[in-house]
Amino acid sequence: MALSRRRLLQGAGALSLLAGRLGVPALAQPAAASDIPPILFVHGNGDHAALWLTTLWRMESNGVPRERMAAINFTDPLARTDDKVEQAGRSSTEDQRRELAEAIKELKQKTGAARIALVGNSRGGNAIRNAIKNGSGDDVSHAVLCGTPNHGVYAWDDGLGNEFNGRGPFLRGLNDGDSEVTSGTAFLTLRSEGLDKYAQADGRFIGKPGTPTNVTAEGPALKGATNLVLGAVDHRETAYHPCAFREIYKFITGHEPSRIEIVPETTVRLSGLVTGTPGGVPTNRPVPGATVDIYRVSAETGERLGGPLHSSQTGADGRWGPAQVDPSWPLEFVLTSPDAVTTHIYRAPFPRSSEIVHLRAARPLLPADSGAGAILLMSRPRGYFGLPRDIVLFDGKEPADVKSGVPTDAVTTLRLPAADIGRPVVAIFNGERIVMRAWPASENRIAVAELTY
């Protein structure tokens, strides 16, 4: 029988506060590695593996070995407009099923496990359900679907070929029968209590305001699954929020995590892929010939403290690194990719190592940027900015381009006059603070404060 649980949440807040609110008994102990199936994390539409960074760190902080986890990077992560019609740089549901089936096989072979657990956000849940139902069911012990539009983003009679149409053949095929899950695999769904922009009754978030979507906030729930409501989380937070981590961990291991906070390592090694957006379409195809330079910067001014800590150029595989850094250092990544803007990415300190610090150049300069001396972006990959739910301050002001109500915006833009080039700019989201520098747009440069949480 499906179970619903409400968790009241008033924004992401500082992680220290979250850890306190979500604290578990001091006697809770990490599960033995042998008791936990290997876990494969599956990202959503247009995204990449790096979004699972904090989840992996929390898993490691609870004793799950790094080598028993993986995060897939779909080659072309963006869905087609019509699932059956080829579209440059986009993938079909069958493309994703095949790639996921191969990743399941690889993780099983690497770990020697008979079965593994799958955790997916948004479109990643579609791929998980498709893989389990059509070939990989015997390989999967647990499936966690976070914010997955299991009954569609909309359910209309037009556009039936779209993967996200609840009346289309893809989702009708997955939802056919009295139970909407595949027997033999334990299913958990996690959803928002009304703040998921892809589970809304009105079509305003998909370009059709006033048109009923025929989908509600309960759209991600499945008959036959354990269905939990996390509270006032947004679409991405259904997967990447600390509350989501707690439920993912508990469902797979059978008990509470011993901690929510991330335990720092003494020495941190970072590496990843450089990928691109040809024609404006985000892909996870490697970009050769890109240069990655990393600098330690001041937490108060964003100014570089010495020369580069690391410098490398990507080969055919698109990989950069490894770079060794201290877990207390704020960093500036300078990404110079062919035919793209030079991107200065400012990041809070990395508490733990990772091989999925994937980098993409910022969007190109736009007509709206004309006349600006510097272009700065504040980006939240693992969630959206919600007003008034969250504290969002960019250069001392609440951004005018972040809409109130249901969180829909993950990036906000600041344009500064030429006189401000070189000065520090502060980006604040709840308990996270990043200080960046304004770089000249005339040199085809954009600065990005990329939030961790």
Coordinates of C-alpha atoms in Angstrom, one line a residue:
M1 CA 0.0 0.0 0.0
A2 CA 1.3 3.5 -0.9
L3 CA 2.3 5.6 2.1
S4 CA 2.2 9.4 2.2
R5 CA 4.2 11.5 4.7
R6 CA 4.3 15.3 5.0
R7 CA 7.5 17.1 5.8
L8 CA 7.1 20.8 6.4
L9 CA 10.1 22.8 5.1
Q10 CA 10.6 26.5 5.0
G11 CA 13.4 26.7 2.4
A12 CA 16.8 25.2 2.2
G13 CA 18.4 27.3 5.0
A14 CA 21.9 26.8 6.3
L15 CA 23.1 23.2 6.3
S16 CA 23.9 23.4 10.0
L17 CA 20.3 24.3 10.7
L18 CA 19.1 21.5 8.4
A19 CA 21.3 19.0 10.1
G20 CA 19.9 20.0 13.4
R21 CA 16.3 19.8 12.2
L22 CA 16.8 16.5 10.5
G23 CA 19.1 15.0 13.1
V24 CA 18.9 11.4 13.9
P25 CA 19.6 9.5 17.1
A26 CA 23.3 9.6 18.1
L27 CA 23.3 5.8 18.3
A28 CA 22.5 5.4 14.5
Q29 CA 25.4 3.7 12.7
P30 CA 26.4 3.5 9.1
A31 CA 25.4 0.3 7.4
A32 CA 28.1 -2.2 6.5
A33 CA 29.0 -1.9 2.9
S34 CA 28.0 -5.5 2.2
D35 CA 24.5 -4.7 3.4
I36 CA 24.0 -1.9 0.9
P37 CA 23.5 -2.6 -2.8
P38 CA 25.6 -0.5 -5.2
I39 CA 23.8 2.7 -6.2
L40 CA 23.6 4.2 -9.6
F41 CA 22.4 7.8 -9.8
V42 CA 20.5 9.0 -12.8
H43 CA 20.2 12.7 -13.7
G44 CA 17.3 14.5 -15.4
N45 CA 16.5 16.3 -18.6
G46 CA 19.4 18.3 -20.0
D47 CA 21.5 17.7 -16.8
H48 CA 24.6 15.8 -16.0
A49 CA 26.1 13.5 -13.4
A50 CA 27.6 16.4 -11.4
L51 CA 24.2 17.3 -9.9
W52 CA 24.6 14.2 -7.6
L53 CA 27.8 15.6 -6.1
T54 CA 26.4 16.5 -2.7
T55 CA 24.3 13.3 -2.5
L56 CA 27.4 11.2 -3.2
W57 CA 29.3 13.1 -0.5
R58 CA 26.6 12.5 2.0
M59 CA 26.5 8.8 1.1
E60 CA 30.3 8.6 1.6
S61 CA 30.0 10.5 5.0
N62 CA 27.6 7.7 6.1
G63 CA 30.1 4.9 5.2
V64 CA 29.0 4.0 1.7
P65 CA 32.2 3.3 -0.3
R66 CA 32.9 5.6 -3.2
E67 CA 33.6 2.6 -5.5
R68 CA 30.1 1.2 -4.9
M69 CA 28.4 4.2 -6.4
A70 CA 28.3 5.7 -9.9
A71 CA 26.4 8.5 -11.6
I72 CA 25.5 8.2 -15.3
N73 CA 26.2 10.9 -17.8
F74 CA 23.7 10.5 -20.6
T75 CA 25.4 11.4 -24.0
D76 CA 22.5 13.6 -25.1
P77 CA 20.4 14.3 -22.0
L78 CA 17.7 16.5 -23.5
A79 CA 14.5 14.8 -24.6
R80 CA 13.1 15.0 -28.2
T81 CA 10.0 17.0 -28.9
D82 CA 8.6 13.8 -30.4
D83 CA 10.1 10.7 -29.1
K84 CA 10.0 8.9 -32.4
V85 CA 11.4 11.7 -34.5
E86 CA 15.2 12.2 -34.6
Q87 CA 16.4 15.6 -33.4
A88 CA 20.0 16.8 -33.3
G89 CA 21.7 16.5 -29.9
R90 CA 18.6 15.0 -28.3
S91 CA 17.7 11.5 -27.1
S92 CA 14.8 9.2 -27.3
T93 CA 13.4 7.1 -24.4
E94 CA 15.0 4.1 -26.1
D95 CA 18.4 5.8 -26.3
Q96 CA 18.2 6.5 -22.5
R97 CA 17.0 2.9 -21.8
R98 CA 20.0 1.4 -23.6
E99 CA 22.6 3.7 -22.0
L100 CA 21.1 3.1 -18.5
A101 CA 21.1 -0.7 -19.1
E102 CA 24.8 -0.6 -20.0
A103 CA 25.6 1.5 -16.9
I104 CA 23.7 -1.0 -14.7
K105 CA 25.7 -3.8 -16.3
E106 CA 29.0 -2.0 -15.7
L107 CA 28.3 -1.3 -12.0
K108 CA 27.3 -4.9 -11.4
Q109 CA 30.5 -6.1 -13.0
K110 CA 32.6 -3.6 -11.1
T111 CA 31.2 -4.5 -7.7
G112 CA 30.3 -8.1 -8.2
A113 CA 26.8 -7.5 -6.9
A114 CA 23.8 -9.4 -8.1
R115 CA 21.5 -6.4 -8.0
I116 CA 21.9 -2.6 -7.6
A117 CA 19.8 0.3 -6.6
L118 CA 18.8 3.2 -8.9
V119 CA 18.0 6.8 -7.9
G120 CA 16.7 9.2 -10.5
N121 CA 15.6 12.8 -10.7
S122 CA 12.9 14.0 -13.1
R123 CA 13.5 12.5 -16.6
G124 CA 16.0 10.1 -15.0
G125 CA 13.0 8.4 -13.3
N126 CA 11.5 7.8 -16.8
A127 CA 14.7 6.0 -17.9
I128 CA 14.7 3.9 -14.7
R129 CA 11.1 2.8 -15.0
N130 CA 11.7 2.0 -18.7
A131 CA 14.9 0.0 -18.0
I132 CA 13.3 -2.0 -15.2
K133 CA 10.1 -2.8 -17.1
N134 CA 11.9 -3.6 -20.4
G135 CA 15.0 -5.7 -19.6
S136 CA 16.8 -4.8 -16.4
G137 CA 14.3 -5.6 -13.7
D138 CA 16.1 -8.6 -12.4
D139 CA 19.2 -6.4 -11.9
V140 CA 17.5 -3.7 -9.7
S141 CA 16.6 -4.1 -6.1
H142 CA 15.5 -0.6 -5.3
A143 CA 14.2 2.3 -7.5
V144 CA 13.9 5.8 -6.1
L145 CA 12.1 8.3 -8.3
C146 CA 12.5 12.0 -7.3
G147 CA 10.2 14.5 -8.8
T148 CA 9.6 12.2 -11.8
P149 CA 6.6 13.3 -13.9
N150 CA 5.2 9.7 -13.8
H151 CA 1.8 10.8 -15.1
G152 CA 3.2 13.5 -17.3
V153 CA 4.0 17.2 -17.1
Y154 CA 0.6 17.5 -18.9
A155 CA -1.9 15.0 -20.2
W156 CA -3.3 16.3 -23.5
D157 CA -4.6 14.8 -26.7
D158 CA -2.2 16.8 -28.8
G159 CA 1.5 16.2 -28.9
L160 CA 1.1 12.6 -28.0
G161 CA 4.6 11.8 -29.2
N162 CA 6.2 13.8 -26.4
E163 CA 7.8 11.8 -23.6
F164 CA 6.2 14.0 -20.9
N165 CA 2.6 13.7 -22.2
G166 CA 0.7 11.6 -19.7
R167 CA -1.7 10.5 -22.5
G168 CA 1.2 9.5 -24.8
P169 CA 2.2 6.0 -25.6
F170 CA 5.4 6.1 -23.5
L171 CA 3.8 6.9 -20.2
R172 CA 0.6 5.0 -20.8
G173 CA 2.8 1.9 -21.4
L174 CA 4.7 2.4 -18.1
N175 CA 1.5 3.1 -16.2
D176 CA -0.6 0.2 -17.6
G177 CA -2.2 -2.2 -15.2
D178 CA -3.5 -2.1 -11.6
S179 CA 0.0 -1.5 -10.3
E180 CA 2.2 1.2 -11.9
V181 CA 5.4 -0.4 -10.7
T182 CA 7.3 -3.5 -11.8
S183 CA 7.1 -6.4 -9.3
G184 CA 10.4 -7.6 -7.8
T185 CA 11.8 -4.1 -7.4
A186 CA 11.0 -1.9 -4.4
F187 CA 9.9 1.6 -5.5
L188 CA 9.9 4.9 -3.7
T189 CA 8.7 8.2 -5.1
L190 CA 9.5 11.6 -3.6
R191 CA 7.6 14.7 -4.4
S192 CA 6.9 18.3 -3.5
E193 CA 3.9 19.6 -1.6
G194 CA 2.9 22.0 -4.4
L195 CA 6.2 23.7 -5.4
D196 CA 7.3 21.4 -8.3
K197 CA 6.9 23.4 -11.4
Y198 CA 6.4 20.3 -13.5
A199 CA 3.5 19.0 -11.3
Q200 CA 1.1 21.9 -11.6
A201 CA -2.6 22.0 -12.5
D202 CA -2.2 25.1 -14.6
G203 CA -0.2 25.2 -17.7
R204 CA 1.5 28.6 -17.0
F205 CA 4.9 27.0 -16.5
I206 CA 4.9 25.2 -19.9
G207 CA 3.8 28.2 -21.8
K208 CA 0.0 27.8 -21.6
P209 CA -1.4 29.8 -18.7
G210 CA -5.0 29.1 -17.9
T211 CA -5.0 25.8 -19.6
P212 CA -5.5 22.8 -17.3
T213 CA -2.6 20.3 -17.5
N214 CA -4.8 17.5 -16.1
V215 CA -1.9 16.8 -13.8
T216 CA -1.6 17.7 -10.1
A217 CA 1.0 17.8 -7.4
E218 CA 0.3 14.1 -6.9
G219 CA 1.5 13.3 -10.4
P220 CA 4.8 11.8 -9.4
A221 CA 3.1 9.2 -7.1
L222 CA 2.7 5.7 -8.3
K223 CA 0.3 2.9 -7.4
G224 CA 2.3 0.1 -5.8
A225 CA 5.1 2.4 -4.6
T226 CA 6.0 4.0 -1.3
N227 CA 5.0 7.6 -1.9
L228 CA 6.4 10.4 0.3
V229 CA 5.8 14.1 0.3
L230 CA 8.9 16.1 1.3
G231 CA 7.2 19.4 1.9
A232 CA 8.0 22.8 0.3
V233 CA 10.8 21.6 -2.0
D234 CA 11.1 22.5 -5.6
H235 CA 11.5 20.2 -8.6
R236 CA 15.2 19.5 -8.3
E237 CA 15.2 19.5 -4.5
T238 CA 13.1 16.4 -4.6
A239 CA 16.4 14.7 -5.4
Y240 CA 19.2 16.9 -4.1
H241 CA 17.9 18.4 -0.9
P242 CA 19.1 17.0 2.4
C243 CA 15.6 15.8 3.2
A244 CA 15.6 13.8 -0.1
F245 CA 19.0 12.3 0.9
R246 CA 17.6 11.1 4.2
E247 CA 14.7 9.3 2.5
I248 CA 16.9 7.8 -0.3
Y249 CA 19.4 6.5 2.2
K250 CA 16.8 5.1 4.6
F251 CA 14.8 3.4 1.8
I252 CA 17.9 1.7 0.4
T253 CA 19.7 0.8 3.6
G254 CA 16.7 0.2 5.9
H255 CA 17.7 2.6 8.6
E256 CA 18.3 6.3 9.3
P257 CA 21.6 7.9 8.2
S258 CA 24.0 8.6 11.0
R259 CA 24.5 12.1 9.8
I260 CA 23.2 14.6 7.2
E261 CA 26.2 16.9 7.1
I262 CA 29.1 16.2 4.8
V263 CA 32.3 15.1 6.5
P264 CA 35.4 16.9 5.0
E265 CA 38.4 15.0 3.8
T266 CA 41.9 16.1 4.6
T267 CA 43.0 16.2 1.0
V268 CA 40.7 16.8 -1.9
R269 CA 41.3 15.7 -5.5
L270 CA 39.0 17.0 -8.2
S271 CA 38.5 16.1 -11.9
G272 CA 35.8 15.9 -14.4
L273 CA 34.6 16.4 -18.0
V274 CA 34.3 19.5 -20.1
T275 CA 31.1 19.3 -22.2
G276 CA 29.3 21.7 -24.5
T277 CA 26.1 23.1 -25.8
P278 CA 26.3 23.0 -29.6
G279 CA 23.5 25.1 -31.1
G280 CA 22.3 25.9 -27.6
V281 CA 21.5 22.2 -26.8
P282 CA 23.1 20.9 -23.6
T283 CA 25.0 17.6 -24.3
N284 CA 27.4 15.5 -22.3
R285 CA 29.7 15.0 -25.3
P286 CA 33.3 15.7 -24.5
V287 CA 34.9 19.0 -25.6
P288 CA 38.6 18.5 -26.7
G289 CA 41.0 21.4 -26.6
A290 CA 39.5 23.2 -23.7
T291 CA 41.7 24.7 -21.0
V292 CA 40.9 24.5 -17.3
D293 CA 42.8 26.7 -14.8
I294 CA 42.0 26.7 -11.1
Y295 CA 42.9 29.4 -8.6
R296 CA 42.5 29.7 -4.9
V297 CA 40.6 32.9 -4.1
S298 CA 39.8 35.1 -1.1
A299 CA 36.5 34.2 0.6
E300 CA 35.9 37.9 1.3
T301 CA 37.0 39.6 -2.0
G302 CA 37.1 36.8 -4.7
E303 CA 40.7 38.0 -5.5
R304 CA 43.2 35.3 -6.6
L305 CA 45.7 34.2 -4.0
G306 CA 48.7 33.4 -6.1
G307 CA 49.1 31.7 -9.4
P308 CA 47.1 28.7 -10.8
L309 CA 46.8 25.6 -8.6
H310 CA 46.1 23.6 -11.6
S311 CA 46.2 24.0 -15.4
S312 CA 45.3 21.4 -18.0
Q313 CA 44.0 21.0 -21.5
T314 CA 41.4 18.4 -22.4
G315 CA 42.0 15.7 -24.9
A316 CA 39.6 13.7 -27.0
D317 CA 37.9 12.3 -23.9
G318 CA 37.2 15.8 -22.6
R319 CA 38.6 15.1 -19.2
W320 CA 40.4 17.6 -17.0
G321 CA 42.4 17.1 -13.8
P322 CA 43.1 15.8 -11.4
A323 CA 43.7 18.9 -9.2
Q324 CA 44.6 18.7 -5.5
V325 CA 43.1 21.4 -3.3
D326 CA 42.5 22.1 0.4
P327 CA 38.9 21.5 1.6
S328 CA 38.8 25.0 3.1
W329 CA 39.7 26.9 -0.1
P330 CA 37.2 28.9 -2.2
L331 CA 38.1 28.3 -5.9
E332 CA 37.9 30.0 -9.3
F333 CA 37.7 27.7 -12.3
V334 CA 38.6 29.4 -15.6
L335 CA 37.2 27.4 -18.5
T336 CA 38.3 28.4 -22.0
S337 CA 36.5 26.2 -24.6
P338 CA 36.6 26.5 -28.3
D339 CA 33.9 28.8 -29.8
A340 CA 32.5 29.6 -26.3
V341 CA 32.8 32.5 -23.8
T342 CA 35.6 32.3 -21.3
T343 CA 33.8 31.3 -18.1
H344 CA 35.0 32.2 -14.6
I345 CA 33.3 29.8 -12.3
Y346 CA 33.5 30.7 -8.6
R347 CA 32.8 27.8 -6.1
A348 CA 32.6 27.4 -2.4
P349 CA 35.2 25.1 -0.9
F350 CA 35.0 21.4 -1.9
P351 CA 34.8 19.4 1.3
R352 CA 35.5 16.0 -0.5
S353 CA 37.0 14.6 -3.6
S354 CA 35.1 14.0 -6.8
E355 CA 35.6 12.8 -10.4
I356 CA 32.4 14.4 -11.6
V357 CA 33.2 18.1 -11.4
H358 CA 31.9 18.5 -14.9
L359 CA 32.2 21.9 -16.5
R360 CA 30.2 23.6 -19.3
A361 CA 30.9 27.1 -20.6
A362 CA 28.3 29.8 -19.8
R363 CA 25.7 30.8 -22.3
P364 CA 26.9 33.2 -25.1
L365 CA 26.6 36.9 -24.8
L366 CA 23.0 38.0 -25.7
P367 CA 21.6 41.2 -27.3
A368 CA 20.3 42.1 -23.8
D369 CA 23.9 42.2 -22.7
S370 CA 24.8 44.9 -25.1
G371 CA 26.4 47.9 -23.4
A372 CA 27.1 46.1 -20.2
G373 CA 30.7 46.2 -18.9
A374 CA 30.5 42.9 -17.1
I375 CA 28.0 40.0 -17.0
L376 CA 27.6 37.9 -13.9
L377 CA 25.4 34.9 -13.3
M378 CA 24.3 33.3 -10.0
S379 CA 23.5 29.6 -10.7
R380 CA 21.8 27.0 -8.5
P381 CA 22.2 23.6 -10.3
R382 CA 20.6 21.5 -7.6
G383 CA 17.5 23.5 -7.1
Y384 CA 15.6 26.7 -8.0
F385 CA 15.4 30.1 -6.3
G386 CA 12.1 30.4 -4.5
L387 CA 10.8 33.7 -3.3
P388 CA 9.8 34.4 -0.5
R389 CA 10.8 30.9 0.5
D390 CA 14.6 31.6 0.2
I391 CA 17.0 34.4 0.9
V392 CA 18.4 35.3 -2.5
L393 CA 20.8 38.3 -2.7
F394 CA 23.0 39.3 -5.6
D395 CA 25.3 42.2 -5.1
G396 CA 23.2 43.3 -2.1
K397 CA 19.8 43.1 -3.8
E398 CA 17.0 40.6 -4.4
P399 CA 17.2 39.8 -8.1
A400 CA 14.4 41.2 -10.2
D401 CA 14.5 38.3 -12.6
V402 CA 13.6 35.7 -10.0
K403 CA 9.9 35.2 -9.9
S404 CA 7.9 34.7 -6.7
G405 CA 5.7 31.7 -5.9
V406 CA 6.5 28.3 -7.4
P407 CA 10.3 28.2 -7.8
T408 CA 11.1 28.2 -11.6
D409 CA 14.4 30.1 -11.9
A410 CA 17.8 28.4 -11.4
V411 CA 19.9 31.3 -12.8
T412 CA 19.8 35.0 -12.2
T413 CA 21.8 37.7 -14.3
L414 CA 23.5 40.8 -13.1
R415 CA 24.8 43.4 -15.6
L416 CA 27.3 46.0 -14.4
P417 CA 28.8 49.1 -16.0
A418 CA 32.4 49.2 -17.2
A419 CA 33.3 51.2 -14.2
D420 CA 32.6 48.2 -12.0
I421 CA 34.9 45.8 -13.8
G422 CA 37.3 44.1 -11.3
R423 CA 35.3 44.8 -8.2
P424 CA 34.0 42.0 -5.9
V425 CA 30.3 40.9 -6.2
V426 CA 28.6 38.9 -3.4
A427 CA 26.1 36.1 -4.2
I428 CA 24.1 34.8 -1.2
F429 CA 21.6 31.9 -1.2
N430 CA 20.3 31.1 2.3
G431 CA 23.4 29.9 4.2
E432 CA 25.8 29.9 1.2
R433 CA 27.9 32.9 0.3
I434 CA 30.2 33.2 -2.7
V435 CA 32.3 36.3 -3.6
M436 CA 33.2 36.7 -7.3
R437 CA 34.9 39.3 -9.5
A438 CA 33.5 41.2 -12.4
W439 CA 35.3 40.4 -15.7
P440 CA 35.1 42.5 -18.9
A441 CA 32.4 41.4 -21.2
S442 CA 34.3 43.1 -24.0
E443 CA 36.8 40.2 -23.8
N444 CA 33.9 37.7 -24.2
R445 CA 34.0 36.7 -20.5
I446 CA 31.2 35.8 -18.1
A447 CA 31.5 35.2 -14.4
V448 CA 29.4 32.6 -12.6
A449 CA 28.8 32.0 -8.9
E450 CA 27.9 28.3 -8.9
L451 CA 26.1 27.4 -5.7
T452 CA 26.7 24.0 -4.0
Y453 CA 23.4 23.6 -2.3

